[in-house]
Short mmCIF file of C-alpha atoms in Angstrom, two decimals:
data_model
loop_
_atom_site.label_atom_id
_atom_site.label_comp_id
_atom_site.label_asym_id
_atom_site.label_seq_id
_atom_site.Cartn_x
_atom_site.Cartn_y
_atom_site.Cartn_z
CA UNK D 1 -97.30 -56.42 118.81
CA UNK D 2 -100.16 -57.68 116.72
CA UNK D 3 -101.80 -54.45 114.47
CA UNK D 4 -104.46 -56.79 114.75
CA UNK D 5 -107.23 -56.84 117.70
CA UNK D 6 -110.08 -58.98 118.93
CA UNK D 7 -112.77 -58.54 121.00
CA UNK D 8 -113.71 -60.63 123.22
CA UNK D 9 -111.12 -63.08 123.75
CA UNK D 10 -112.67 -65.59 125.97
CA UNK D 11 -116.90 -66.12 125.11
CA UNK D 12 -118.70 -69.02 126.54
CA UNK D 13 -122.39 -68.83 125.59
CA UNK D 14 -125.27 -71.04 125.35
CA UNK D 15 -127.02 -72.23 122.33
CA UNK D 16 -129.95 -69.89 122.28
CA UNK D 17 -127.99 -66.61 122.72
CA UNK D 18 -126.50 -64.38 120.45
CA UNK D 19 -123.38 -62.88 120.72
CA UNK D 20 -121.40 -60.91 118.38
CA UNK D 21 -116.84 -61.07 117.59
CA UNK D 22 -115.43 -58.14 116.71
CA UNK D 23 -112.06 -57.66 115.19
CA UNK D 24 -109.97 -54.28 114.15
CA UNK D 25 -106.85 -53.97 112.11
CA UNK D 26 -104.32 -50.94 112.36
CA UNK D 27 -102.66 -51.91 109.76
CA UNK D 28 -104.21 -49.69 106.42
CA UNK D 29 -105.28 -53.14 105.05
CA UNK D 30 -107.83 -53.83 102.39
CA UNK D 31 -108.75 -57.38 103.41
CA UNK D 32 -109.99 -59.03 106.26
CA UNK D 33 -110.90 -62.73 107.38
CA UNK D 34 -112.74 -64.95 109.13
CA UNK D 35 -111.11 -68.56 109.80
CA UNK D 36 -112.10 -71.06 112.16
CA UNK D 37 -109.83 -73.23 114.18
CA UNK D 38 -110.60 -76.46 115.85
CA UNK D 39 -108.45 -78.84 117.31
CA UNK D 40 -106.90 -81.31 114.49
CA UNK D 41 -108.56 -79.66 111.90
CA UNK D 42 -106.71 -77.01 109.40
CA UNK D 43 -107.60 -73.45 109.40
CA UNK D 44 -111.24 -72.79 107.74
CA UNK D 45 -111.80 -70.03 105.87
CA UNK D 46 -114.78 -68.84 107.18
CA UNK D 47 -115.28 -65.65 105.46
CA UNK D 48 -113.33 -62.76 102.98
CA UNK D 49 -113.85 -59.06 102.60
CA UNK D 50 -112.26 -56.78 99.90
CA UNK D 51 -112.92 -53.21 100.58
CA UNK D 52 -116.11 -54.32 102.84
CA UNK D 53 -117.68 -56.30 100.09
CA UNK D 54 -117.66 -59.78 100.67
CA UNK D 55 -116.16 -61.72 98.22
CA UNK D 56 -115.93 -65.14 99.37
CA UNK D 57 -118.26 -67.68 101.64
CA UNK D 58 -117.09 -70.97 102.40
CA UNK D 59 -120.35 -72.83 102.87
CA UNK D 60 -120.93 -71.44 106.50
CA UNK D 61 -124.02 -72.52 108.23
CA UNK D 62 -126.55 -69.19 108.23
CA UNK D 63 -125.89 -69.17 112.14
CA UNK D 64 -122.81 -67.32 111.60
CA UNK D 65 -123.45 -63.61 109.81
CA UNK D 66 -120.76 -61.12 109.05
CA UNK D 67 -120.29 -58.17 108.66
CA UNK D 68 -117.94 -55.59 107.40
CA UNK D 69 -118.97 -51.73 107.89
CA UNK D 70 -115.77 -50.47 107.01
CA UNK D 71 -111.95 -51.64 105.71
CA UNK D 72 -111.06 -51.69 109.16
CA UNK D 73 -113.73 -53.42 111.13
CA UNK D 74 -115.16 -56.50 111.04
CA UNK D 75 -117.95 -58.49 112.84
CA UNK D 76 -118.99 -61.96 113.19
CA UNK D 77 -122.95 -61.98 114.90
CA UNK D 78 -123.66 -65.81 116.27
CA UNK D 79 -127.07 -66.74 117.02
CA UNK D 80 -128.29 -70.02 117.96
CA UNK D 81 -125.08 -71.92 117.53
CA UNK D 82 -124.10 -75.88 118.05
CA UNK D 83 -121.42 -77.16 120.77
CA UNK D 84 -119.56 -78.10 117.70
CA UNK D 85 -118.89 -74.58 116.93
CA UNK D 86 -116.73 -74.31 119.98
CA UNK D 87 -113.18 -73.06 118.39
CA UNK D 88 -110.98 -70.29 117.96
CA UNK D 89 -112.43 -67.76 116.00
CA UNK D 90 -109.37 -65.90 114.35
CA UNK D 91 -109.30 -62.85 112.30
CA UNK D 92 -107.30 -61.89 110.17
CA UNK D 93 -106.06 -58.63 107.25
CA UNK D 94 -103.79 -58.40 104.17
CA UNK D 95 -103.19 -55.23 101.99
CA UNK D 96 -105.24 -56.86 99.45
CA UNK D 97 -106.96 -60.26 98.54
CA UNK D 98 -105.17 -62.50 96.85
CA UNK D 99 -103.33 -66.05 98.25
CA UNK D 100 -100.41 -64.24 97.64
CA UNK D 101 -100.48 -61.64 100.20
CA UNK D 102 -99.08 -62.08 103.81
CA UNK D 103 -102.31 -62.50 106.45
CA UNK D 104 -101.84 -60.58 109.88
CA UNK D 105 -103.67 -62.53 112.22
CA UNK D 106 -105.06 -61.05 115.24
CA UNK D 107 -105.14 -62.80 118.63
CA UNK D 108 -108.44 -64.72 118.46
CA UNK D 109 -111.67 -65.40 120.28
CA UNK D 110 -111.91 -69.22 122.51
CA UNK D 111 -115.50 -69.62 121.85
CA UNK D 112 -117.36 -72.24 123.62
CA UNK D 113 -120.94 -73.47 123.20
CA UNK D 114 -122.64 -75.03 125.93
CA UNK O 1 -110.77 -78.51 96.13
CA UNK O 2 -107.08 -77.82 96.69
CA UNK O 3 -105.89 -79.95 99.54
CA UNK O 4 -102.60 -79.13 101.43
CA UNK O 5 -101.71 -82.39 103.23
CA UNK O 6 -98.23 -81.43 106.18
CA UNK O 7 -96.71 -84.28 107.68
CA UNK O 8 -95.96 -84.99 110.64
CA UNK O 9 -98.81 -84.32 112.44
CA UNK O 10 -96.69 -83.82 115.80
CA UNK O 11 -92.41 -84.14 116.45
CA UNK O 12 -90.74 -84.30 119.62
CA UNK O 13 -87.13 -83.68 119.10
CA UNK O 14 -84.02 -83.17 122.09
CA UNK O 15 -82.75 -79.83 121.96
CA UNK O 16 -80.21 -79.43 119.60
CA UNK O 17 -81.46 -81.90 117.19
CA UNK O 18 -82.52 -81.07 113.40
CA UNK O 19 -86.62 -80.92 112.87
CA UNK O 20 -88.23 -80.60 109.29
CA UNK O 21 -92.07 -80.82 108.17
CA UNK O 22 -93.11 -80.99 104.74
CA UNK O 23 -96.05 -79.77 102.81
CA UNK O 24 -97.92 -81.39 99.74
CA UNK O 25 -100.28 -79.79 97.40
CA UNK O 26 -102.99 -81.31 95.40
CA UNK O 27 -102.60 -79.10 92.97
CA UNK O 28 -99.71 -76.86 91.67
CA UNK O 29 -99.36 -73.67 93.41
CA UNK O 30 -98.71 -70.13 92.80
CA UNK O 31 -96.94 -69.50 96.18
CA UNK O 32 -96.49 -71.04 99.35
CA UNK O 33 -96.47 -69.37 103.19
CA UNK O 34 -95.20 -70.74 105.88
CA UNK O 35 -96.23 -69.35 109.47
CA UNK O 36 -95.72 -70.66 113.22
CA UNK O 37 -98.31 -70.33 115.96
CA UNK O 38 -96.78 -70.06 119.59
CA UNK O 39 -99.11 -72.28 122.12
CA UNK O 40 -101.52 -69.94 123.17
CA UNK O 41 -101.17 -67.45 120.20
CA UNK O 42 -102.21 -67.10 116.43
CA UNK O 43 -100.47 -67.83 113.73
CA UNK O 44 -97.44 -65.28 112.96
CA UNK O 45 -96.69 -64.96 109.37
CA UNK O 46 -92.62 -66.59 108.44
CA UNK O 47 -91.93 -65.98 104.84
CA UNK O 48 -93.41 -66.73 101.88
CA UNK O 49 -91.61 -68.53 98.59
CA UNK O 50 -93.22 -68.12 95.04
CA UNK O 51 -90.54 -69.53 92.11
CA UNK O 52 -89.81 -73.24 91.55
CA UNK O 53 -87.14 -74.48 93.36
CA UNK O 54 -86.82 -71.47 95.69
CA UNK O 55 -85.07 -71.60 98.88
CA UNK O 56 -84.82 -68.91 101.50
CA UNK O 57 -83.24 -68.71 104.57
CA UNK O 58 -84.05 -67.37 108.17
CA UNK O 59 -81.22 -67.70 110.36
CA UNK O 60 -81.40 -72.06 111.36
CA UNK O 61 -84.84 -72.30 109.39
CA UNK O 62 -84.46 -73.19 105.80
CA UNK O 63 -87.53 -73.50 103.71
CA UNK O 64 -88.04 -75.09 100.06
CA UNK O 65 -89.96 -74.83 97.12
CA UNK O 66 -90.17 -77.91 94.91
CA UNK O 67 -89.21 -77.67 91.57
CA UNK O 68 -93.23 -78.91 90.63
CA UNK O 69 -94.29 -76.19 93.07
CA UNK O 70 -96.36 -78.90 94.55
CA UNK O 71 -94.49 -78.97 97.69
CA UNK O 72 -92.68 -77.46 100.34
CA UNK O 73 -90.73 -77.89 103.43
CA UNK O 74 -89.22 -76.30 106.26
CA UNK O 75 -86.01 -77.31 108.27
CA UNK O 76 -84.86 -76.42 111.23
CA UNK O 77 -81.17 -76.97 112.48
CA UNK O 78 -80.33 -77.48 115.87
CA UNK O 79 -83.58 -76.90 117.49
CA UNK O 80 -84.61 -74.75 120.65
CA UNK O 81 -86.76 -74.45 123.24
CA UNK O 82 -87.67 -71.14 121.59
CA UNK O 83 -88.58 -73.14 118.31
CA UNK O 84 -91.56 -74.70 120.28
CA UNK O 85 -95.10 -74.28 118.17
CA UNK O 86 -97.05 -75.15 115.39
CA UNK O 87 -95.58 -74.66 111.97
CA UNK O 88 -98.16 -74.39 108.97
CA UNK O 89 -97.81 -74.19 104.95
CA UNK O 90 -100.48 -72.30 103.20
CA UNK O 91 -100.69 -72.49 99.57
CA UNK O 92 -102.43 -70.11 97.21
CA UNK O 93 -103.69 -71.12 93.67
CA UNK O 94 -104.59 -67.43 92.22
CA UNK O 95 -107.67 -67.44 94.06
CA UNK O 96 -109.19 -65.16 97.14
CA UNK O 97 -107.80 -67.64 99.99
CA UNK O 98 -104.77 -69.11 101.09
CA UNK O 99 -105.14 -73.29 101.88
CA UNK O 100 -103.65 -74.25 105.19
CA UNK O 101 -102.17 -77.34 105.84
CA UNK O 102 -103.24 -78.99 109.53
CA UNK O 103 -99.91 -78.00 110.79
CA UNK O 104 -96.73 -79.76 112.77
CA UNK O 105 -96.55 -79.05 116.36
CA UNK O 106 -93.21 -79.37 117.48
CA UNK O 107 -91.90 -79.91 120.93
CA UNK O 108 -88.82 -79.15 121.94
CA UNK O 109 -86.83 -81.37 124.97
CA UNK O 110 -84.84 -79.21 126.63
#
């Protein structure tokens, strides 16, 4: 069983809406992530949080806005988003940043744009 | 950037037979992760191998660090239908993220 949760797990939604992800680790972790997957693409790093400061941004379009109000919560708001951005939205924690550290991934939001 | 190129892209094997995917960094690595994602799930983490020439273990998997620490693989011996998924490498260069490869799906025949 995943320590990891996300909420929802299915969200279709049209371009002009806006629509938040939200994603909760049980797991006494300082890190959590943001990656994007799409199909034949690798994972993309979308977004990293140490201690709910953000420490890395992978050139994400402003469309997507995070946001990290404590160690063990994390959000992802979406406003006006492209049918391109249809993917699986994964989260994910470690006990600290660092590529070295084993990522707990939770079970993902199927996002699709219309 | 740091690329992490996996090949094959997809491998259909009979049950029973051997399956192995191999990972290749642009760069030299620190470390190197392997994890599998189940159709339908998210990726679950396998093991993780950090010293040249490493290799570890798991019951029929066997994974591999190259001696450059520029690659990797992972081998699995007489596959089964449990085996079924997408394996990925993720290398980490000392920096905030991991770099995933695109992954080998693997498909078991029963």
């Amino acid at each position: 069983e995943t320590g990891v949760t996300q909420t929802p797990r299915h969200l279709v939604m049209g371009m002009t809406n806006k629509k938040s992800l939200k994603c909760e680790q049980h797991l006494g972790h300082n890190a959590m992530y943001w990656y994007k997957q799409s199909a034949k693409k690798p994972l993309e790093l979308m977004f990293v949080y140490s201690l709910e400061e953000r420490v890395e941004n992978n050139s994400v379009p402003s469309r997507f806005s995070p946001e990290c109000p404590n160690s063990s919560h994390l959000f992802l708001h979406l406003h006006t988003l492209q049918p391109e951005d249809s993917a699986l939205y994964l989260c994910a924690s470690s006990p600290a940043v660092g590529g070295h550290n084993e990522q707990f991934f939770g079970p993902g939001t199927r996002l699709t744009v219309l | 950037g740091q690329q992490v190129m996996q090949i094959p892209q997809y491998q259909h094997v009979q049950e029973g037979e051997d399956f192995t995917t191999y990972c290749n960094s642009s760069t030299t690595l620190s470390n190197i992760q392997w994890y599998k994602q189940r159709p339908g799930g998210h990726p679950v983490f396998l093991i993780q191998l950090v010293k040249s020439g490493e290799v570890k273990k798991q019951k029929r998997l066997t994974f591999q660090f190259g001696e450059a620490k520029k690659n990797s693989s992972l081998h699995i011996t007489a596959t089964q239908t449990t085996d079924v998924g997408t394996y990925f490498c993720a290398g980490g260069a000392g920096s905030y993220q991991l770099t995933f490869g695109k992954g080998t799906k693997l498909s078991v025949i029963p």
